Amino acid sequence: MKIIKEIPEKNIIKVMPENLDDLWHLSNIIEKNNAVSAMTERRIEEKGDKLRADRGAKRRVYLGVKVEKVNFHEDTNRLRVSGKIIHGPDDVPLGAYHTIDIEPLTEVSIQKNWKRWDLQRLKEAEDSAKKPKVVVVIMDDNDANIFLIREYGVKEVAHIKSGLSKSSLNINVDKLFKYVFARYNPFWVITPSGVEKEPDLISYVIVVLLV
């Protein structure tokens, strides 16, 4: 999370979320009746458009809403903030409903009565960018599950199943390491003692640290 600007006299802080974890932090910071402003897409109706099936083209505009709903969408990598429009271009009607889709690298202005824990969460989100991300691989001789440890919880990102008989070791450790390195580009891998020497271990856990 980048904190771009603070305007204490107006209770405004401008931030830029950089990843899904930052969006999750914002979902816990933005509350009902806060004012949220950002660049967004809005269908602009010209005069007479109400008589046509095509009610105008979408246009990128900067506007603000008084928050009524906040929805964190992990699958689509976005935070949706809905409410009535409180400011915007002259051709955007005030009081109309709009949803701002906040994605990583979207600059957002938040106006609210900032509490100590709100500011602390912002600071934690800012500091988390400096911490390594963690991937955990749990595997036995037939299956491997890869989990990404996020700030908001644990997410399974891959499941590898050999599909072979159980009479021999089916998950190739070297190939799995190559997959992990190619997919996540780790700077450190922690493995249990003896994994390289004893490939027939019943199960083990690999911890991968990412920059």
PDB file of C-alpha atoms in Angstrom:
ATOM      1  CA  MET A   1       0.000   0.000   0.000  1.00  0.00           C
ATOM      2  CA  LYS A   2       1.295   3.427  -0.881  1.00  0.00           C
ATOM      3  CA  ILE A   3       0.127   6.408   1.154  1.00  0.00           C
ATOM      4  CA  ILE A   4       0.252   9.172  -1.434  1.00  0.00           C
ATOM      5  CA  LYS A   5      -1.053  12.208   0.407  1.00  0.00           C
ATOM      6  CA  GLU A   6      -2.622  13.204   3.705  1.00  0.00           C
ATOM      7  CA  ILE A   7      -4.864  16.257   4.170  1.00  0.00           C
ATOM      8  CA  PRO A   8      -5.565  16.283   7.935  1.00  0.00           C
ATOM      9  CA  GLU A   9      -7.698  19.448   7.882  1.00  0.00           C
ATOM     10  CA  LYS A  10     -10.169  17.670   5.570  1.00  0.00           C
ATOM     11  CA  ASN A  11      -9.780  14.170   7.069  1.00  0.00           C
ATOM     12  CA  ILE A  12      -8.628  12.916   3.652  1.00  0.00           C
ATOM     13  CA  ILE A  13      -5.968  10.314   2.953  1.00  0.00           C
ATOM     14  CA  LYS A  14      -5.078   9.370  -0.618  1.00  0.00           C
ATOM     15  CA  VAL A  15      -3.718   5.849  -1.088  1.00  0.00           C
ATOM     16  CA  MET A  16      -2.830   3.418  -3.853  1.00  0.00           C
ATOM     17  CA  PRO A  17      -3.383  -0.306  -3.177  1.00  0.00           C
ATOM     18  CA  GLU A  18      -0.717  -2.434  -4.848  1.00  0.00           C
ATOM     19  CA  ASN A  19      -2.099  -5.953  -4.461  1.00  0.00           C
ATOM     20  CA  LEU A  20      -5.003  -8.082  -3.259  1.00  0.00           C
ATOM     21  CA  ASP A  21      -3.920  -7.828   0.381  1.00  0.00           C
ATOM     22  CA  ASP A  22      -4.114  -4.043   0.175  1.00  0.00           C
ATOM     23  CA  LEU A  23      -7.659  -4.249  -1.202  1.00  0.00           C
ATOM     24  CA  TRP A  24      -8.580  -6.451   1.745  1.00  0.00           C
ATOM     25  CA  HIS A  25      -7.132  -3.875   4.152  1.00  0.00           C
ATOM     26  CA  LEU A  26      -9.173  -1.129   2.459  1.00  0.00           C
ATOM     27  CA  SER A  27     -12.327  -3.243   2.763  1.00  0.00           C
ATOM     28  CA  ASN A  28     -11.829  -3.093   6.526  1.00  0.00           C
ATOM     29  CA  ILE A  29     -11.023   0.630   6.549  1.00  0.00           C
ATOM     30  CA  ILE A  30     -13.786   2.004   4.299  1.00  0.00           C
ATOM     31  CA  GLU A  31     -17.091   2.188   6.174  1.00  0.00           C
ATOM     32  CA  LYS A  32     -20.656   3.279   5.541  1.00  0.00           C
ATOM     33  CA  ASN A  33     -21.040   7.068   5.110  1.00  0.00           C
ATOM     34  CA  ASN A  34     -17.351   7.564   4.299  1.00  0.00           C
ATOM     35  CA  ALA A  35     -16.587   9.543   1.125  1.00  0.00           C
ATOM     36  CA  VAL A  36     -14.548   7.649  -1.470  1.00  0.00           C
ATOM     37  CA  SER A  37     -13.298   9.229  -4.696  1.00  0.00           C
ATOM     38  CA  ALA A  38     -11.420   7.704  -7.633  1.00  0.00           C
ATOM     39  CA  MET A  39     -11.267   7.469 -11.417  1.00  0.00           C
ATOM     40  CA  THR A  40     -14.075   5.211 -12.578  1.00  0.00           C
ATOM     41  CA  GLU A  41     -16.166   4.298 -15.605  1.00  0.00           C
ATOM     42  CA  ARG A  42     -19.625   5.809 -15.860  1.00  0.00           C
ATOM     43  CA  ARG A  43     -22.188   5.652 -18.646  1.00  0.00           C
ATOM     44  CA  ILE A  44     -22.934   9.259 -19.569  1.00  0.00           C
ATOM     45  CA  GLU A  45     -26.376   9.948 -21.047  1.00  0.00           C
ATOM     46  CA  GLU A  46     -26.741  12.720 -23.570  1.00  0.00           C
ATOM     47  CA  LYS A  47     -30.016  14.544 -24.074  1.00  0.00           C
ATOM     48  CA  GLY A  48     -32.524  12.272 -25.770  1.00  0.00           C
ATOM     49  CA  ASP A  49     -30.604   9.092 -24.870  1.00  0.00           C
ATOM     50  CA  LYS A  50     -33.508   7.845 -22.749  1.00  0.00           C
ATOM     51  CA  LEU A  51     -35.465   7.355 -25.973  1.00  0.00           C
ATOM     52  CA  ARG A  52     -32.749   5.108 -27.438  1.00  0.00           C
ATOM     53  CA  ALA A  53     -31.778   1.514 -26.665  1.00  0.00           C
ATOM     54  CA  ASP A  54     -28.132   2.616 -26.543  1.00  0.00           C
ATOM     55  CA  ARG A  55     -28.018   4.941 -23.554  1.00  0.00           C
ATOM     56  CA  GLY A  56     -24.651   6.526 -24.188  1.00  0.00           C
ATOM     57  CA  ALA A  57     -21.053   5.370 -24.028  1.00  0.00           C
ATOM     58  CA  LYS A  58     -19.014   4.697 -20.918  1.00  0.00           C
ATOM     59  CA  ARG A  59     -16.461   7.336 -20.026  1.00  0.00           C
ATOM     60  CA  ARG A  60     -13.697   7.524 -17.463  1.00  0.00           C
ATOM     61  CA  VAL A  61     -14.499  10.222 -14.919  1.00  0.00           C
ATOM     62  CA  TYR A  62     -13.328  11.242 -11.468  1.00  0.00           C
ATOM     63  CA  LEU A  63     -16.153  11.183  -8.966  1.00  0.00           C
ATOM     64  CA  GLY A  64     -16.928  10.494  -5.337  1.00  0.00           C
ATOM     65  CA  VAL A  65     -19.619   8.492  -3.574  1.00  0.00           C
ATOM     66  CA  LYS A  66     -21.032   8.448  -0.070  1.00  0.00           C
ATOM     67  CA  VAL A  67     -20.429   4.817   0.825  1.00  0.00           C
ATOM     68  CA  GLU A  68     -23.345   2.459   1.394  1.00  0.00           C
ATOM     69  CA  LYS A  69     -21.795  -0.914   0.503  1.00  0.00           C
ATOM     70  CA  VAL A  70     -18.251  -2.307   0.392  1.00  0.00           C
ATOM     71  CA  ASN A  71     -17.599  -5.700  -1.222  1.00  0.00           C
ATOM     72  CA  PHE A  72     -14.195  -7.409  -1.420  1.00  0.00           C
ATOM     73  CA  HIS A  73     -13.971  -9.715  -4.462  1.00  0.00           C
ATOM     74  CA  GLU A  74     -10.994 -12.024  -4.157  1.00  0.00           C
ATOM     75  CA  ASP A  75     -11.697 -13.902  -7.412  1.00  0.00           C
ATOM     76  CA  THR A  76     -11.808 -10.774  -9.584  1.00  0.00           C
ATOM     77  CA  ASN A  77      -9.054  -8.968  -7.675  1.00  0.00           C
ATOM     78  CA  ARG A  78     -11.081  -5.862  -6.911  1.00  0.00           C
ATOM     79  CA  LEU A  79     -12.926  -3.921  -4.220  1.00  0.00           C
ATOM     80  CA  ARG A  80     -16.363  -2.586  -5.114  1.00  0.00           C
ATOM     81  CA  VAL A  81     -17.537   0.542  -3.283  1.00  0.00           C
ATOM     82  CA  SER A  82     -21.147   1.585  -3.896  1.00  0.00           C
ATOM     83  CA  GLY A  83     -23.175   4.619  -2.916  1.00  0.00           C
ATOM     84  CA  LYS A  84     -24.755   7.892  -4.039  1.00  0.00           C
ATOM     85  CA  ILE A  85     -22.632  10.289  -6.081  1.00  0.00           C
ATOM     86  CA  ILE A  86     -21.601  13.359  -4.076  1.00  0.00           C
ATOM     87  CA  HIS A  87     -19.323  15.030  -6.627  1.00  0.00           C
ATOM     88  CA  GLY A  88     -18.282  14.599 -10.238  1.00  0.00           C
ATOM     89  CA  PRO A  89     -18.430  16.227 -13.685  1.00  0.00           C
ATOM     90  CA  ASP A  90     -21.337  18.529 -14.479  1.00  0.00           C
ATOM     91  CA  ASP A  91     -22.999  15.929 -16.717  1.00  0.00           C
ATOM     92  CA  VAL A  92     -23.087  13.313 -13.934  1.00  0.00           C
ATOM     93  CA  PRO A  93     -26.231  13.672 -11.775  1.00  0.00           C
ATOM     94  CA  LEU A  94     -25.579  14.047  -8.066  1.00  0.00           C
ATOM     95  CA  GLY A  95     -27.494  11.588  -5.922  1.00  0.00           C
ATOM     96  CA  ALA A  96     -27.436   8.854  -8.567  1.00  0.00           C
ATOM     97  CA  TYR A  97     -26.039   5.495  -7.514  1.00  0.00           C
ATOM     98  CA  HIS A  98     -22.633   4.363  -8.695  1.00  0.00           C
ATOM     99  CA  THR A  99     -20.114   1.631  -7.925  1.00  0.00           C
ATOM    100  CA  ILE A 100     -16.395   2.379  -7.963  1.00  0.00           C
ATOM    101  CA  ASP A 101     -14.252  -0.633  -8.842  1.00  0.00           C
ATOM    102  CA  ILE A 102     -10.961  -0.326  -6.986  1.00  0.00           C
ATOM    103  CA  GLU A 103      -8.192  -2.508  -8.392  1.00  0.00           C
ATOM    104  CA  PRO A 104      -4.455  -2.661  -7.642  1.00  0.00           C
ATOM    105  CA  LEU A 105      -2.683   0.578  -8.687  1.00  0.00           C
ATOM    106  CA  THR A 106      -5.924   2.601  -8.480  1.00  0.00           C
ATOM    107  CA  GLU A 107      -5.453   5.867  -6.600  1.00  0.00           C
ATOM    108  CA  VAL A 108      -8.226   6.343  -4.042  1.00  0.00           C
ATOM    109  CA  SER A 109      -9.117   9.262  -1.772  1.00  0.00           C
ATOM    110  CA  ILE A 110     -10.844   8.351   1.485  1.00  0.00           C
ATOM    111  CA  GLN A 111     -12.531  10.948   3.671  1.00  0.00           C
ATOM    112  CA  LYS A 112     -13.642   9.795   7.100  1.00  0.00           C
ATOM    113  CA  ASN A 113     -13.263  10.355  10.807  1.00  0.00           C
ATOM    114  CA  TRP A 114      -9.991   8.450  11.060  1.00  0.00           C
ATOM    115  CA  LYS A 115      -9.605   6.268  14.131  1.00  0.00           C
ATOM    116  CA  ARG A 116      -6.289   5.202  15.602  1.00  0.00           C
ATOM    117  CA  TRP A 117      -6.803   1.609  14.439  1.00  0.00           C
ATOM    118  CA  ASP A 118      -7.601   2.787  10.894  1.00  0.00           C
ATOM    119  CA  LEU A 119      -4.265   4.576  10.719  1.00  0.00           C
ATOM    120  CA  GLN A 120      -2.517   1.589  12.278  1.00  0.00           C
ATOM    121  CA  ARG A 121      -3.991  -0.725   9.631  1.00  0.00           C
ATOM    122  CA  LEU A 122      -2.856   1.626   6.868  1.00  0.00           C
ATOM    123  CA  LYS A 123       0.643   1.589   8.332  1.00  0.00           C
ATOM    124  CA  GLU A 124       0.616  -2.213   8.526  1.00  0.00           C
ATOM    125  CA  ALA A 125      -0.489  -2.415   4.894  1.00  0.00           C
ATOM    126  CA  GLU A 126       2.294  -0.025   3.904  1.00  0.00           C
ATOM    127  CA  ASP A 127       4.886  -2.058   5.835  1.00  0.00           C
ATOM    128  CA  SER A 128       3.635  -5.402   4.497  1.00  0.00           C
ATOM    129  CA  ALA A 129       5.033  -4.546   1.067  1.00  0.00           C
ATOM    130  CA  LYS A 130       8.507  -4.917   2.592  1.00  0.00           C
ATOM    131  CA  LYS A 131       7.806  -8.377   3.989  1.00  0.00           C
ATOM    132  CA  PRO A 132       8.355 -11.581   2.001  1.00  0.00           C
ATOM    133  CA  LYS A 133       5.293 -13.448   0.813  1.00  0.00           C
ATOM    134  CA  VAL A 134       5.021 -17.105   1.782  1.00  0.00           C
ATOM    135  CA  VAL A 135       4.057 -20.139  -0.286  1.00  0.00           C
ATOM    136  CA  VAL A 136       3.553 -23.481   1.454  1.00  0.00           C
ATOM    137  CA  VAL A 137       3.746 -26.787  -0.414  1.00  0.00           C
ATOM    138  CA  ILE A 138       2.251 -29.817   1.354  1.00  0.00           C
ATOM    139  CA  MET A 139       2.909 -33.094  -0.398  1.00  0.00           C
ATOM    140  CA  ASP A 140       3.080 -36.853  -0.135  1.00  0.00           C
ATOM    141  CA  ASP A 141       3.941 -39.473  -2.750  1.00  0.00           C
ATOM    142  CA  ASN A 142       0.721 -38.947  -4.731  1.00  0.00           C
ATOM    143  CA  ASP A 143      -0.463 -35.355  -4.251  1.00  0.00           C
ATOM    144  CA  ALA A 144       0.943 -31.876  -3.807  1.00  0.00           C
ATOM    145  CA  ASN A 145      -1.052 -28.840  -2.671  1.00  0.00           C
ATOM    146  CA  ILE A 146       0.359 -25.332  -3.033  1.00  0.00           C
ATOM    147  CA  PHE A 147      -0.999 -22.574  -0.796  1.00  0.00           C
ATOM    148  CA  LEU A 148      -0.329 -18.839  -0.854  1.00  0.00           C
ATOM    149  CA  ILE A 149      -0.348 -17.223   2.593  1.00  0.00           C
ATOM    150  CA  ARG A 150      -2.117 -13.875   2.243  1.00  0.00           C
ATOM    151  CA  GLU A 151      -2.795 -11.206   4.837  1.00  0.00           C
ATOM    152  CA  TYR A 152      -6.503 -12.096   4.744  1.00  0.00           C
ATOM    153  CA  GLY A 153      -6.031 -15.864   4.904  1.00  0.00           C
ATOM    154  CA  VAL A 154      -4.746 -18.938   3.087  1.00  0.00           C
ATOM    155  CA  LYS A 155      -5.531 -19.532  -0.590  1.00  0.00           C
ATOM    156  CA  GLU A 156      -4.940 -22.783  -2.453  1.00  0.00           C
ATOM    157  CA  VAL A 157      -3.389 -21.904  -5.811  1.00  0.00           C
ATOM    158  CA  ALA A 158      -2.544 -25.336  -7.215  1.00  0.00           C
ATOM    159  CA  HIS A 159      -3.208 -29.037  -6.715  1.00  0.00           C
ATOM    160  CA  ILE A 160      -0.938 -31.555  -8.418  1.00  0.00           C
ATOM    161  CA  LYS A 161      -1.947 -35.192  -8.596  1.00  0.00           C
ATOM    162  CA  SER A 162       0.228 -37.842 -10.180  1.00  0.00           C
ATOM    163  CA  GLY A 163      -2.539 -40.204 -11.260  1.00  0.00           C
ATOM    164  CA  LEU A 164      -0.142 -43.135 -11.028  1.00  0.00           C
ATOM    165  CA  SER A 165      -0.193 -46.190  -8.781  1.00  0.00           C
ATOM    166  CA  LYS A 166       0.682 -45.899  -5.116  1.00  0.00           C
ATOM    167  CA  SER A 167       3.423 -48.541  -5.345  1.00  0.00           C
ATOM    168  CA  SER A 168       6.167 -46.000  -5.984  1.00  0.00           C
ATOM    169  CA  LEU A 169       6.976 -42.326  -5.433  1.00  0.00           C
ATOM    170  CA  ASN A 170       4.929 -40.487  -8.032  1.00  0.00           C
ATOM    171  CA  ILE A 171       5.474 -36.812  -7.204  1.00  0.00           C
ATOM    172  CA  ASN A 172       8.891 -35.867  -8.591  1.00  0.00           C
ATOM    173  CA  VAL A 173      10.505 -33.470  -6.125  1.00  0.00           C
ATOM    174  CA  ASP A 174      12.867 -31.954  -8.709  1.00  0.00           C
ATOM    175  CA  LYS A 175      10.013 -31.218 -11.107  1.00  0.00           C
ATOM    176  CA  LEU A 176       7.944 -29.736  -8.288  1.00  0.00           C
ATOM    177  CA  PHE A 177      10.808 -27.431  -7.275  1.00  0.00           C
ATOM    178  CA  LYS A 178      11.197 -26.337 -10.910  1.00  0.00           C
ATOM    179  CA  TYR A 179       7.469 -25.545 -11.035  1.00  0.00           C
ATOM    180  CA  VAL A 180       7.611 -23.529  -7.822  1.00  0.00           C
ATOM    181  CA  PHE A 181      10.700 -21.591  -8.929  1.00  0.00           C
ATOM    182  CA  ALA A 182       9.249 -20.856 -12.379  1.00  0.00           C
ATOM    183  CA  ARG A 183       5.844 -19.809 -10.994  1.00  0.00           C
ATOM    184  CA  TYR A 184       6.847 -17.830  -7.883  1.00  0.00           C
ATOM    185  CA  ASN A 185      10.519 -16.846  -8.314  1.00  0.00           C
ATOM    186  CA  PRO A 186      11.388 -17.374  -4.621  1.00  0.00           C
ATOM    187  CA  PHE A 187      14.498 -16.047  -2.957  1.00  0.00           C
ATOM    188  CA  TRP A 188      14.505 -18.717  -0.240  1.00  0.00           C
ATOM    189  CA  VAL A 189      13.173 -22.239   0.148  1.00  0.00           C
ATOM    190  CA  ILE A 190      12.990 -24.027   3.496  1.00  0.00           C
ATOM    191  CA  THR A 191      12.647 -27.808   3.394  1.00  0.00           C
ATOM    192  CA  PRO A 192      12.526 -30.403   6.179  1.00  0.00           C
ATOM    193  CA  SER A 193      15.747 -32.205   6.945  1.00  0.00           C
ATOM    194  CA  GLY A 194      16.221 -35.288   4.797  1.00  0.00           C
ATOM    195  CA  VAL A 195      13.903 -34.438   1.901  1.00  0.00           C
ATOM    196  CA  GLU A 196      16.717 -34.646  -0.645  1.00  0.00           C
ATOM    197  CA  LYS A 197      18.190 -37.797   0.886  1.00  0.00           C
ATOM    198  CA  GLU A 198      14.916 -39.605   1.572  1.00  0.00           C
ATOM    199  CA  PRO A 199      12.550 -39.083  -1.381  1.00  0.00           C
ATOM    200  CA  ASP A 200      10.220 -41.775  -0.042  1.00  0.00           C
ATOM    201  CA  LEU A 201       9.107 -39.687   2.947  1.00  0.00           C
ATOM    202  CA  ILE A 202       5.386 -40.199   3.548  1.00  0.00           C
ATOM    203  CA  SER A 203       4.696 -36.443   3.610  1.00  0.00           C
ATOM    204  CA  TYR A 204       6.492 -33.168   4.111  1.00  0.00           C
ATOM    205  CA  VAL A 205       6.074 -29.423   3.916  1.00  0.00           C
ATOM    206  CA  ILE A 206       8.101 -26.989   1.832  1.00  0.00           C
ATOM    207  CA  VAL A 207       8.009 -23.309   2.782  1.00  0.00           C
ATOM    208  CA  VAL A 208       8.848 -20.837   0.023  1.00  0.00           C
ATOM    209  CA  LEU A 209       9.616 -17.168   0.731  1.00  0.00           C
ATOM    210  CA  LEU A 210       8.924 -14.682  -2.046  1.00  0.00           C
ATOM    211  CA  VAL A 211      10.252 -11.178  -2.490  1.00  0.00           C
TER     212      VAL A 211
END
